[in-house]
Coordinates of C-alpha atoms and ligand atoms in Angstrom, one line a residue:
X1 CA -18.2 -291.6 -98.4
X2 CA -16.3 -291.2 -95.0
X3 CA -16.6 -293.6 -92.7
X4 CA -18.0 -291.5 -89.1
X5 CA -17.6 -294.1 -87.2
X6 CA -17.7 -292.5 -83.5
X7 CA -17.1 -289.0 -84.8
X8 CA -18.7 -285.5 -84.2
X9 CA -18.2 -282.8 -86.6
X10 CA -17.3 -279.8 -85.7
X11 CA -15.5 -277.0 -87.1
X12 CA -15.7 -278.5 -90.2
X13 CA -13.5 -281.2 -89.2
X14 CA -14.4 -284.9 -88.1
X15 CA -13.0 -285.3 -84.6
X16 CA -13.3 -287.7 -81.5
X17 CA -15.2 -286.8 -79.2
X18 CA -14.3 -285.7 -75.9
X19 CA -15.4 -289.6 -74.3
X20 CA -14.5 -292.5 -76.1
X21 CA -18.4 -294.5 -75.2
X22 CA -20.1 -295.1 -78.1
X23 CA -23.7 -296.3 -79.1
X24 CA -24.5 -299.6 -81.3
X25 CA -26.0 -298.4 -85.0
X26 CA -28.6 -301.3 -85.1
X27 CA -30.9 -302.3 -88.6
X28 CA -34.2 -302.6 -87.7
X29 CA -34.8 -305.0 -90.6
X30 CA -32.9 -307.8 -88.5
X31 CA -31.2 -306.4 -85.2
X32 CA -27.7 -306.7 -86.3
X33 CA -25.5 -304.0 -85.4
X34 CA -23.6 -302.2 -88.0
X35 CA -21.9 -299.3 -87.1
X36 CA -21.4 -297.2 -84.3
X37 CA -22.0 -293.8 -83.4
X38 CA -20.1 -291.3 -81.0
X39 CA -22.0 -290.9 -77.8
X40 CA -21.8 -286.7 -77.5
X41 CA -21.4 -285.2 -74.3
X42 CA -22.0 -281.9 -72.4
X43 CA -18.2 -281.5 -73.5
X44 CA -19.0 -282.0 -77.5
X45 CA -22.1 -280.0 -77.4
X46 CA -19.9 -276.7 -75.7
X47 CA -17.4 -277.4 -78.6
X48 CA -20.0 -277.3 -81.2
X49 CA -21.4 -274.0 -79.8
X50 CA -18.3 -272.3 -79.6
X51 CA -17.1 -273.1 -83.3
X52 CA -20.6 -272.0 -84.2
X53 CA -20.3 -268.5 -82.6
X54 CA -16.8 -268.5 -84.3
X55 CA -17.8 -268.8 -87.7
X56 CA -20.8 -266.1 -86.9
X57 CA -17.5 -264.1 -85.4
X58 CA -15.9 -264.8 -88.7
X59 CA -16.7 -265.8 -92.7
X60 CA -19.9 -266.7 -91.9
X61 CA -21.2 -263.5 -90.2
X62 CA -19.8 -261.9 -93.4
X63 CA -21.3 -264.3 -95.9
X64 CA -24.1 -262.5 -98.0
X65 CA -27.3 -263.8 -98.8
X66 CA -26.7 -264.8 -102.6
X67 CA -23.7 -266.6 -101.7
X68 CA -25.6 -268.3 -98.7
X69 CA -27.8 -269.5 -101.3
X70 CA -25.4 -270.8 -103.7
X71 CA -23.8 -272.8 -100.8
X72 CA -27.2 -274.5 -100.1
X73 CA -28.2 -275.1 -103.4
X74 CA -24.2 -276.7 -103.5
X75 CA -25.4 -278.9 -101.3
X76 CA -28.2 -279.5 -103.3
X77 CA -26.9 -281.2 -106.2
X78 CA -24.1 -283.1 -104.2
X79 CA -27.3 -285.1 -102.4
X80 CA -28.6 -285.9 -105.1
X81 CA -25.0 -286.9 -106.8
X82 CA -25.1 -289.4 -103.8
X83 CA -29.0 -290.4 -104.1
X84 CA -28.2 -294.3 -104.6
X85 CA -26.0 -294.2 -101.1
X86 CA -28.4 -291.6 -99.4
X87 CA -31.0 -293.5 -100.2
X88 CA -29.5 -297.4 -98.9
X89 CA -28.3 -296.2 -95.7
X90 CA -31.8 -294.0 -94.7
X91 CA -33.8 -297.5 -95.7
X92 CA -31.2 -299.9 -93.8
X93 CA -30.8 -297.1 -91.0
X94 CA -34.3 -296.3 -90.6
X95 CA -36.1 -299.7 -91.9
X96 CA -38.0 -297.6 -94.3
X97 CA -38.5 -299.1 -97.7
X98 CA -36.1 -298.4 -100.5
X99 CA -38.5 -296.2 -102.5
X100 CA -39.6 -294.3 -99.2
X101 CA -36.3 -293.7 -98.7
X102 CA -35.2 -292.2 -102.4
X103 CA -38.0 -289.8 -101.6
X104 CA -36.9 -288.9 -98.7
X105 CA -33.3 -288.2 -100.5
X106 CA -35.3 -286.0 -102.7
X107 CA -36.9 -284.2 -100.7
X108 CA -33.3 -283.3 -98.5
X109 CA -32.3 -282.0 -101.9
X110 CA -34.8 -280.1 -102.9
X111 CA -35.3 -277.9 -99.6
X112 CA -31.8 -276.9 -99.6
X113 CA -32.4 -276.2 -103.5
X114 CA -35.7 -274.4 -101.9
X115 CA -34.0 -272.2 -99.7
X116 CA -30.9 -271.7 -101.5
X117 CA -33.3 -270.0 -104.1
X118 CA -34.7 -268.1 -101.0
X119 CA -31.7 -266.7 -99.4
X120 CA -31.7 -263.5 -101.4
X121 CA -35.2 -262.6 -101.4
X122 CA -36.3 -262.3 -98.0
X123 CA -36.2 -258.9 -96.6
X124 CA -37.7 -256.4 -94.3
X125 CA -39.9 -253.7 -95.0
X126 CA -40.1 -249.6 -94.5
X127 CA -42.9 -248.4 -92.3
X128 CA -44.7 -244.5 -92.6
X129 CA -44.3 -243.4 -89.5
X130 CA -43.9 -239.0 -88.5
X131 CA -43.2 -236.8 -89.9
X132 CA -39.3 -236.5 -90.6
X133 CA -38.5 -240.2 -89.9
X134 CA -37.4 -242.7 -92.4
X135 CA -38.4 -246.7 -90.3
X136 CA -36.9 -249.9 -91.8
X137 CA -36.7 -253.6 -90.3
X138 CA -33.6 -256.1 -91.2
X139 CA -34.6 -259.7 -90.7
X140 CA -31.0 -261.1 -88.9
X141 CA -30.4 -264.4 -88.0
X142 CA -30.6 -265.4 -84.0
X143 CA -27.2 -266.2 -84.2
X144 CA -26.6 -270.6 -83.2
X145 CA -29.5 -272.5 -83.7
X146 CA -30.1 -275.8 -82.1
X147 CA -31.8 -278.4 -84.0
X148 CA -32.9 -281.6 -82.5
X149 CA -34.4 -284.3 -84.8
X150 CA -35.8 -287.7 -84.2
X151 CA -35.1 -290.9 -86.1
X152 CA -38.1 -290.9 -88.4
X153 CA -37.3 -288.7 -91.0
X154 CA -34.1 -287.5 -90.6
X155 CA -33.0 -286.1 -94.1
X156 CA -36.1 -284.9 -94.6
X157 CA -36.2 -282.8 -91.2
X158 CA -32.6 -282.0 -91.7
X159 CA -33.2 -280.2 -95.0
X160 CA -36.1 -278.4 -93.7
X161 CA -35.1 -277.2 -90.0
X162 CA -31.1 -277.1 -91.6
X163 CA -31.8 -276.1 -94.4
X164 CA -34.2 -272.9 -93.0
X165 CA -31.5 -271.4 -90.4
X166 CA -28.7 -271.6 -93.0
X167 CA -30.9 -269.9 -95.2
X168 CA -30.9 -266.7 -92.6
X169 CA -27.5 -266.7 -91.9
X170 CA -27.9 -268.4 -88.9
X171 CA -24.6 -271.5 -87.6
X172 CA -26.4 -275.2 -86.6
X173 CA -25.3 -277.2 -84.1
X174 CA -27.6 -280.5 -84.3
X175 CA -28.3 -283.5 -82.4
X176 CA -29.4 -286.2 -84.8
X177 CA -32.4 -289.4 -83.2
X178 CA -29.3 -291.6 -81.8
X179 CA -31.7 -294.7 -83.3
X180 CA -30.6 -293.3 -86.7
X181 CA -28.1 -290.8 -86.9
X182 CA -26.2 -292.1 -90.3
X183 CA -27.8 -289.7 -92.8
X184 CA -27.8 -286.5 -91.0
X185 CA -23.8 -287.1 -90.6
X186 CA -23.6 -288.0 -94.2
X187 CA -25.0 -284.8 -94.8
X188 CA -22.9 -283.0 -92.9
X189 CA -19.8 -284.4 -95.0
X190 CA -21.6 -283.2 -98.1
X191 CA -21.7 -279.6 -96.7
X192 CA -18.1 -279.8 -95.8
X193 CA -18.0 -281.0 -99.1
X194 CA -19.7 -277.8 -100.6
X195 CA -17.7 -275.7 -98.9
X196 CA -20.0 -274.2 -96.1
X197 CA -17.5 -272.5 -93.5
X198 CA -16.0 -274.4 -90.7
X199 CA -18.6 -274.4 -87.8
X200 CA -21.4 -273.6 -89.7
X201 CA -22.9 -277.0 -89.4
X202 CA -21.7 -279.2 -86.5
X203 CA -23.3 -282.8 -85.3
X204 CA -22.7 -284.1 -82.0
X205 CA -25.0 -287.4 -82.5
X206 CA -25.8 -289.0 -78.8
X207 CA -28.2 -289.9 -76.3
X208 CA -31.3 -287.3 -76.1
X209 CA -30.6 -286.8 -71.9
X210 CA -27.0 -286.4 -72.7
X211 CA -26.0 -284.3 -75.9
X212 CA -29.9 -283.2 -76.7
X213 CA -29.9 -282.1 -72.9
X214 CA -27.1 -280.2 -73.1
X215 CA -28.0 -278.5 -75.8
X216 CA -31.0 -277.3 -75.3
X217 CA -29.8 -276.0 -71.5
X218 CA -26.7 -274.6 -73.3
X219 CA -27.3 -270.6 -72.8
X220 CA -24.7 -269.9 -75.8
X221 CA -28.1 -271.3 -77.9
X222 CA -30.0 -268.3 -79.6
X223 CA -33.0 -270.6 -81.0
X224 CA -34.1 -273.8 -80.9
X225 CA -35.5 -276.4 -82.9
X226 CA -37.2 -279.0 -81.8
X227 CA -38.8 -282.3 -83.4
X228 CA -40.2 -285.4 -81.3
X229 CA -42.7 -286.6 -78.7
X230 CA -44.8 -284.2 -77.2
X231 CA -43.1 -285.1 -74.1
X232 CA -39.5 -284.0 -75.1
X233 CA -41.1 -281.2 -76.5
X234 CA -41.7 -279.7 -73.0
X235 CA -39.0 -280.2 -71.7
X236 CA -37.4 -278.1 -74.8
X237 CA -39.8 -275.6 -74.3
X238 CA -39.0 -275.0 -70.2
X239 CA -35.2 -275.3 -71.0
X240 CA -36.1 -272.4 -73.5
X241 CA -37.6 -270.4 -71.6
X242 CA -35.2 -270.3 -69.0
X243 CA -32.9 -269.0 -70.7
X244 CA -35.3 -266.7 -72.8
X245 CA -34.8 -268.2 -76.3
X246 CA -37.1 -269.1 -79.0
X247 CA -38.8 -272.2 -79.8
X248 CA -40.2 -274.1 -82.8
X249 CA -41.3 -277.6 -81.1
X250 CA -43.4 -280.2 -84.3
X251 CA -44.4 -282.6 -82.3
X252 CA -46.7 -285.4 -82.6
X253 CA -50.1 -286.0 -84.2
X254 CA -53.3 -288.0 -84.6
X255 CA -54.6 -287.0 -87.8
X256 CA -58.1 -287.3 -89.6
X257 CA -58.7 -287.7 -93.1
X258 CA -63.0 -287.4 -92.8
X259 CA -64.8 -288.8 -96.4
X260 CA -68.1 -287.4 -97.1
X261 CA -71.0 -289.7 -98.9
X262 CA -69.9 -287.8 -102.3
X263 CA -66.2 -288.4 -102.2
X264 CA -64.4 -289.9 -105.0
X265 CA -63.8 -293.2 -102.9
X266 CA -61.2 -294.7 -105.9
X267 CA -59.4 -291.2 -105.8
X268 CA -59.4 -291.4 -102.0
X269 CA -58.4 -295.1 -101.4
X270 CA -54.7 -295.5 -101.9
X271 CA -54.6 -292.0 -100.0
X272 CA -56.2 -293.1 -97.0
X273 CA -53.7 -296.5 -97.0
X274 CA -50.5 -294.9 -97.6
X275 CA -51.1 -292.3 -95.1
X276 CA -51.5 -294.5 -92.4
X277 CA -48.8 -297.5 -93.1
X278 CA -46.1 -295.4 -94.7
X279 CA -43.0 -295.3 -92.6
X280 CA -45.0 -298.3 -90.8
X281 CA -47.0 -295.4 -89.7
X282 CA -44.1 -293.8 -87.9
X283 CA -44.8 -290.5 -89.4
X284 CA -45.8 -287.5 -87.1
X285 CA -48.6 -286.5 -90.1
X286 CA -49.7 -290.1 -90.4
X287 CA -53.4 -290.1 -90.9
X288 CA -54.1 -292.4 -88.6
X289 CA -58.3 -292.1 -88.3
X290 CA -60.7 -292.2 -91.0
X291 CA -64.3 -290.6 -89.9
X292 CA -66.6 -292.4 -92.5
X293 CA -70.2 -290.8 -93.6
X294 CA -72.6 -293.1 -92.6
X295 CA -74.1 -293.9 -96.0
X296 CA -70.7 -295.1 -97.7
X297 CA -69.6 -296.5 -94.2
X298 CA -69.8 -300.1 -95.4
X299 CA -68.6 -299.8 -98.8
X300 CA -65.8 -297.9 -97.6
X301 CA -64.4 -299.9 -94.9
X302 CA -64.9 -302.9 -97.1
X303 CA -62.5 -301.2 -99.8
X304 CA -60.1 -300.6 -97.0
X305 CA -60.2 -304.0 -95.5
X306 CA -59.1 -305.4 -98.8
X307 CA -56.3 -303.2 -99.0
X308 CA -55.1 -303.9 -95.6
X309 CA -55.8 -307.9 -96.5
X310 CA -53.2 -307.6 -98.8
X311 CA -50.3 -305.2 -97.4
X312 CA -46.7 -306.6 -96.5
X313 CA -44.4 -306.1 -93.8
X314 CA -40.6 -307.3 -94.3
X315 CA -37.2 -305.8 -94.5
X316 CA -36.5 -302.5 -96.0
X317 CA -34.7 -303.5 -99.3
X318 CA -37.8 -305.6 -100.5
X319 CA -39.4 -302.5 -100.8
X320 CA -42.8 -303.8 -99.5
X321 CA -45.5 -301.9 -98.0
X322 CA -43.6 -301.4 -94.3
X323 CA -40.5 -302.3 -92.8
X324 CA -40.4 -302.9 -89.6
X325 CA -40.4 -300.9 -86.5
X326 CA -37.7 -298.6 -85.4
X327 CA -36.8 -301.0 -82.4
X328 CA -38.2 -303.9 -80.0
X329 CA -39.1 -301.3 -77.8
X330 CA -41.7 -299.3 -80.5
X331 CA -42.9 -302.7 -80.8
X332 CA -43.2 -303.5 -77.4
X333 CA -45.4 -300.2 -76.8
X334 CA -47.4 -300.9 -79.8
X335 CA -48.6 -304.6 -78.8
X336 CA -49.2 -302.8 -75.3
X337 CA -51.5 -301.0 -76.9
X338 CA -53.1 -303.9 -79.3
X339 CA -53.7 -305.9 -76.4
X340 CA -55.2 -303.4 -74.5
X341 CA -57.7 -302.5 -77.4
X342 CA -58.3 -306.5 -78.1
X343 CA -59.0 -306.6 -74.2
X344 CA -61.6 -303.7 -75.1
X345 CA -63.3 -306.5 -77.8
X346 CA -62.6 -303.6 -80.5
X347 CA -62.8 -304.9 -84.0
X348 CA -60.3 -305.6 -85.6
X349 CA -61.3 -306.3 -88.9
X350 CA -57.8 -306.6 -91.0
X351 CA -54.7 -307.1 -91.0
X352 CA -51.6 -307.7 -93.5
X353 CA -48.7 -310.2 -93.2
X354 CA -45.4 -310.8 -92.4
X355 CA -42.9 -312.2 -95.2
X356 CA -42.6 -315.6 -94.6
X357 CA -38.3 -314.8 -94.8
X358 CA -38.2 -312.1 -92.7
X359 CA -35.3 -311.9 -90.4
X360 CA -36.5 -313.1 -86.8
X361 CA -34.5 -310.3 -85.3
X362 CA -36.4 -307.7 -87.3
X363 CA -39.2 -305.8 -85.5
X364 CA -41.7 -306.8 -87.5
X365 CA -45.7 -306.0 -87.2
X366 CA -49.2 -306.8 -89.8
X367 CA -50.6 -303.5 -90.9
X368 CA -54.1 -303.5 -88.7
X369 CA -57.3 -302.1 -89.6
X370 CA -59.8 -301.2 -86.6
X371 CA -63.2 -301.0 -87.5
X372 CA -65.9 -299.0 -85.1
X373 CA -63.7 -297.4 -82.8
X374 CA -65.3 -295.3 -80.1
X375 CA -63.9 -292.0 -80.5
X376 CA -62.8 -291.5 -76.9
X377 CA -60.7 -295.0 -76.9
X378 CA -56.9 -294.6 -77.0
X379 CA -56.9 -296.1 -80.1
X380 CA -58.5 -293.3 -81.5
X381 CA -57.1 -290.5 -79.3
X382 CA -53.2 -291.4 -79.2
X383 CA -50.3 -291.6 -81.5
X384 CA -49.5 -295.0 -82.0
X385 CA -46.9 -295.0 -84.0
X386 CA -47.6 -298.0 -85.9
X387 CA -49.8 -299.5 -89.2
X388 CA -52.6 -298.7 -87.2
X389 CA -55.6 -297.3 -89.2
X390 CA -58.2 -296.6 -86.7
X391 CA -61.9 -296.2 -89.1
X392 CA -64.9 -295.0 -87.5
X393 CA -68.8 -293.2 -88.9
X394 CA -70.4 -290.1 -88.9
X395 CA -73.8 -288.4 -88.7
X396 CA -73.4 -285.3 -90.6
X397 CA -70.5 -282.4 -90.9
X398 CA -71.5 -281.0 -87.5
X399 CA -70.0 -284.5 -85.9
X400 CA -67.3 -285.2 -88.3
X401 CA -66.0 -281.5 -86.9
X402 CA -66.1 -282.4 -84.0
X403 CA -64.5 -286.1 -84.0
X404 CA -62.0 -284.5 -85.9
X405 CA -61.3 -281.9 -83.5
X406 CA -61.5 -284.1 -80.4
X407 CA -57.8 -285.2 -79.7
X408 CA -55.5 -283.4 -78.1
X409 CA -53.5 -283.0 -81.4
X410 CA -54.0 -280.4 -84.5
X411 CA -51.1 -281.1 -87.1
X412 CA -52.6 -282.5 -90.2
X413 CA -56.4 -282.8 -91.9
X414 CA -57.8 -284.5 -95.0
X415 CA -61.4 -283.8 -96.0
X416 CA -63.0 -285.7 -99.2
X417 CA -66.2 -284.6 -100.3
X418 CA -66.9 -282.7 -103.9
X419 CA -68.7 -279.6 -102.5
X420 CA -66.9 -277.0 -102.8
X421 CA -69.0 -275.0 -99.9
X422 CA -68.3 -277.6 -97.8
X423 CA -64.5 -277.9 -98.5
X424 CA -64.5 -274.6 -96.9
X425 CA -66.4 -275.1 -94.3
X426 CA -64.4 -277.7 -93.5
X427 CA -61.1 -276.1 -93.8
X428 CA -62.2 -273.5 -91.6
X429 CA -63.3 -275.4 -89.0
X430 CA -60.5 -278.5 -88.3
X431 CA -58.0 -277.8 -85.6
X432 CA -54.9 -278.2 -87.6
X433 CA -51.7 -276.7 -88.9
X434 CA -52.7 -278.4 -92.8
X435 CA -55.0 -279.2 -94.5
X436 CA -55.7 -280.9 -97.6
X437 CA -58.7 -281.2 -99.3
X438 CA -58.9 -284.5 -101.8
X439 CA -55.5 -285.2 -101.6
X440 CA -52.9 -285.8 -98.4
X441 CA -49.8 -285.3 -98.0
X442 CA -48.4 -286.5 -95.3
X443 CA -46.3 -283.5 -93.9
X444 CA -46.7 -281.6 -97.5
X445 CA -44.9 -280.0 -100.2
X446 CA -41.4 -278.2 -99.6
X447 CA -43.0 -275.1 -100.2
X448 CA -45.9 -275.6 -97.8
X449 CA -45.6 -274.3 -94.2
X450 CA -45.9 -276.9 -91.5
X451 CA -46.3 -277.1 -87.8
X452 CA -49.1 -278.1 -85.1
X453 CA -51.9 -276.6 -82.8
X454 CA -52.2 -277.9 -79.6
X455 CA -50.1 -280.7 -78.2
X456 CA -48.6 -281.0 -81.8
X457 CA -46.5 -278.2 -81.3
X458 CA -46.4 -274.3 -82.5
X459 CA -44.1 -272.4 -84.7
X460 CA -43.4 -272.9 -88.6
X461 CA -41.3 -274.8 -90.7
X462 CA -40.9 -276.0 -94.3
X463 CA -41.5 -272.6 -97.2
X464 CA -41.1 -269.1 -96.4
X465 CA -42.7 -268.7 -93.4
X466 CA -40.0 -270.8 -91.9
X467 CA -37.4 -268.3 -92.5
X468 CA -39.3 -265.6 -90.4
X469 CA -39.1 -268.1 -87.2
X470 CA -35.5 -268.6 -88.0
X471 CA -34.8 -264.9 -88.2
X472 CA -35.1 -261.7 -85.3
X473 CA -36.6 -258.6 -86.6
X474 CA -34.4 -255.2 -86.0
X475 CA -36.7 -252.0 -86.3
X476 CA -34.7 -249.0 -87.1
X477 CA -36.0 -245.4 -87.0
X478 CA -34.1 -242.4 -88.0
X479 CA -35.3 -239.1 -87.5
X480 CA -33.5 -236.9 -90.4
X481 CA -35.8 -234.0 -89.9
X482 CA -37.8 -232.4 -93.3
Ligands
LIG1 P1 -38.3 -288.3 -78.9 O1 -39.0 -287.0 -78.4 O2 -38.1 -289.4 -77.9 O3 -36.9 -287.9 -79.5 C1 -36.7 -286.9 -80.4 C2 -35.3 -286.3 -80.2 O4 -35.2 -285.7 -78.9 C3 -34.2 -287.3 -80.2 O5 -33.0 -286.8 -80.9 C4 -33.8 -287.5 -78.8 O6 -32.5 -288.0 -78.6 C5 -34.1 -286.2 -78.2 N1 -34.3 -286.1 -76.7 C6 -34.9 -287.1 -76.0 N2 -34.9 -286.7 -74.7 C7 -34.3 -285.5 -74.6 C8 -34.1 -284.6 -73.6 N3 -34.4 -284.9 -72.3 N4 -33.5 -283.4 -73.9 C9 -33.2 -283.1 -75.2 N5 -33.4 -283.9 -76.2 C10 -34.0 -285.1 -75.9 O7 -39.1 -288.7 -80.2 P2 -38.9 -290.0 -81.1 O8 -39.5 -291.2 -80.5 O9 -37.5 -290.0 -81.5 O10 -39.7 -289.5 -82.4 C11 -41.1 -289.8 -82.5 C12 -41.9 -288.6 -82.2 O11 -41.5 -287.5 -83.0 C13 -43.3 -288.8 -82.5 O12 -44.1 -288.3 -81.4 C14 -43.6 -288.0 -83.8 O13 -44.9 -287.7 -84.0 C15 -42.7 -286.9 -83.6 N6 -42.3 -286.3 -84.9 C16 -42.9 -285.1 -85.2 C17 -42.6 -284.5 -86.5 C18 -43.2 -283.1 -86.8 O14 -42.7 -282.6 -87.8 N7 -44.2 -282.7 -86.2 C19 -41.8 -285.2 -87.4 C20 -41.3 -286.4 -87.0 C21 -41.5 -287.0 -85.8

């Protein structure tokens, strides 16, 4: 594939940007640098708008939905033609294991297979209205969507926020996580590739208060996109309302999985493990907190505790149980917070290893277990963004609803129990944009809408319902008499 070194696309073409500055490509699995990446400015992110509104001026504006979709689903197969590379550069990029990584791969692929499928089959509706009218609405697109995406998951949030506003006929102009921006530009040369129309999809990769700021101020920007910290979120959601634009913000997240005395613990073991260390548990979904019934609190935590005894960190291509951290300063804020919680004499009951071989310049951490956290300790309250499972009992479903509920986050919920009544219950009652009963995914299917309550954010993405947040709905009402 190209080499992007320092470019922006736009227009369909790979250009310089407007200053020459450019930003080290670092792999967290040892420190080195190993590319660079073009630092976008105010300057780029104008270009990038402009060639978007061209192309909504021009082919694009004139593209129809079943031709949309074949585009998307174009792109599609030539991901996956590319898996092997994909997949290497998102686990050296990202420091994500290799077979974290090929999922990731797969699941680019399959949401713009998803929505290619899609982009002929969403449409308004007529509404009775008097007598001698005919009413009709026409979903439209919002015309250039921004999209800004951190460095966590970026194929995976490029095929799903990308992948959506395409689908509507909408032009993207994104700003990838400038700790890992290779994938989202290698997916941008596979849509040249498929033969998307210039200015369709531009990338202007860059610093989040350079580019990401001007883009989200920029009042040629008809919707935004946003996913990241709560913090950035805000900011997103005053610069959109300033200039009276729409906003999608996925934020953060502190997620429960709760296990009743009559879960299926085997079933639920491996669930409540990989949902806290995958990604090195630098996942907005991660399930971070495990509320325990008190009868199967010991057994429980003891099954847990062996599992944690015996998970590795190293780098990403030995495909271990984590890589490392994203960078020294994700580390630095997660020890901040160990230290704090070791100051606080919590338990900490297990933890994993190291590799012994493991490049000293990698950020490297030991997948923790905390027993017996007090509910209303940070540890239990805040994203740490780290293999930090936090376990802690219950009384009875009254208090595991409302531990669950008591963090200022609602993205993701788990429940475990075999009563059916009580699944329910339970569903009903958790605070959260999903949830999954005996089984968690970790930010869900393709097909399943996702998005936060509270501080983790509002609006939609992922299946169909993302397609009505990326779309404006025209009424129309003719009166044509009797
Ligand atoms: P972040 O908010 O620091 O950065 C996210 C993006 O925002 C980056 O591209 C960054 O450059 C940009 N940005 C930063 N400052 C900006 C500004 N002033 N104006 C415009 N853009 C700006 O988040 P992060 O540390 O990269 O990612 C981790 C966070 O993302 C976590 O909180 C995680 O939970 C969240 N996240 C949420 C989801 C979800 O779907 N809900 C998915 C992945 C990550």
């Amino acid at each position: 594939m190209l080499n992007f070194e320092a470019k922006i696309l736009i227009d369909g073409t790979w250009i310089n940007p407007a200053s020459s500055e450019t930003l080290p490509v670092i792999d967290p699995s040892d420190g080195n640098e190993f590319s660079r990446i073009a630092r976008g400015t105010a300057a780029d992110i104008d270009r990038a708008v402009q060639s978007a509104q061209s192309s909504l001026a021009g082919e694009w504006g004139k593209t129809i939905p079943v031709e949309r979709g074949r585009l998307l689903q174009k792109l599609s197969t030539l991901i996956l033609e590319n898996e092997d590379e994909l997949t290497e550069m998102e686990a050296r990029d990202v420091g994500k294991p290799l077979r974290q990584a090929r999922v990731d791969v797969k699941a680019c692929a399959r949401y713009f297979e998803f929505y290619g499928g899609a982009a002929d089959k969403v449409h308004g509706e007529t509404i009775p209205y008097l007598e001698g009218y005919t009413v009709l609405t026409l979903r439209e697109p919002h015309g250039v969507t921004g999209h800004i995406i951190p460095w966590n998951y970026p194929l995976q949030i490029i095929g799903r926020t990308i992948g959506g506003a395409l689908t509507m006929g909408n032009a993207c102009v994104l700003k990838p996580g400038e700790e890992a921006s290779q994938t989202a530009l290698m997916v941008g040369e596979l849509a040249r590739q498929a033969g998307f129309p210039p200015g369709v999809f531009n990338i202007v990769p860059g610093l989040g208060e350079e580019a990401g700021n001007a883009l989200i101020q920029h009042p040629g920007i008809n919707h935004l996109s946003f996913t990241g910290s709560t913090e950035v979120g805000a900011l997103v959601q005053q610069a959109a309302a300033k200039n009276a634009v729409p906003v999608t913000l996925e934020l953060g997240g502190k997620s429960p999985q709760v296990v009743f005395a009559d879960a299926d613990l085997d079933k639920a073991l491996p669930f409540l493990v990989n949902a806290s260390i995958q990604n090195c548990g630098q996942t907005c979904s991660a399930a971070s907190r495990v509320l325990v019934e008190k009868p199967i609190y010991e057994k429980l935590t003891t099954m847990l505790m062996d599992r944690f005894q015996n998970l590795q960190s190293g780098p990403a291509f030995r495909d271990l149980s984590c890589g490392p951290l994203i960078s020294p300063e994700q580390k630095k804020r997660l020890e901040k917070f160990l230290e704090e919680a070791k100051a606080d004499e919590l338990n900490f009951a297990a933890e994993g290893k190291i590799v012994e071989d493991a490049p000293s310049g990698g950020n490297y951490v030991k997948p923790l277990l905390i027993r017996d956290v007090p509910p209303e300790h940070p540890v239990a309250q805040q994203e740490l963004f780290g293999p930090v499972l936090a376990v802690m009992p219950f009384e009875d479903e009254e208090q595991s609803v409302e531990l669950a509920n008591s963090t200022p986050f609602g993205l993701v919920s788990g429940v475990w129990t075999q009563d059916g009544a009580r699944q329910f219950r339970m569903a009903k009652r958790l605070k959260s944009g999903q949830v999954f009963i005996n089984n968690y995914g970790a930010g869900g299917g393709v097909e399943l809408p996702f998005g936060g309550v509270k501080l983790s954010g509002h609006g939609r993405e992922k299946g169909f319902e993302a397609l009505y947040g990326f779309s404006v709905t025209k009424t129309i009402a003719i009166q044509h008499g009797e």
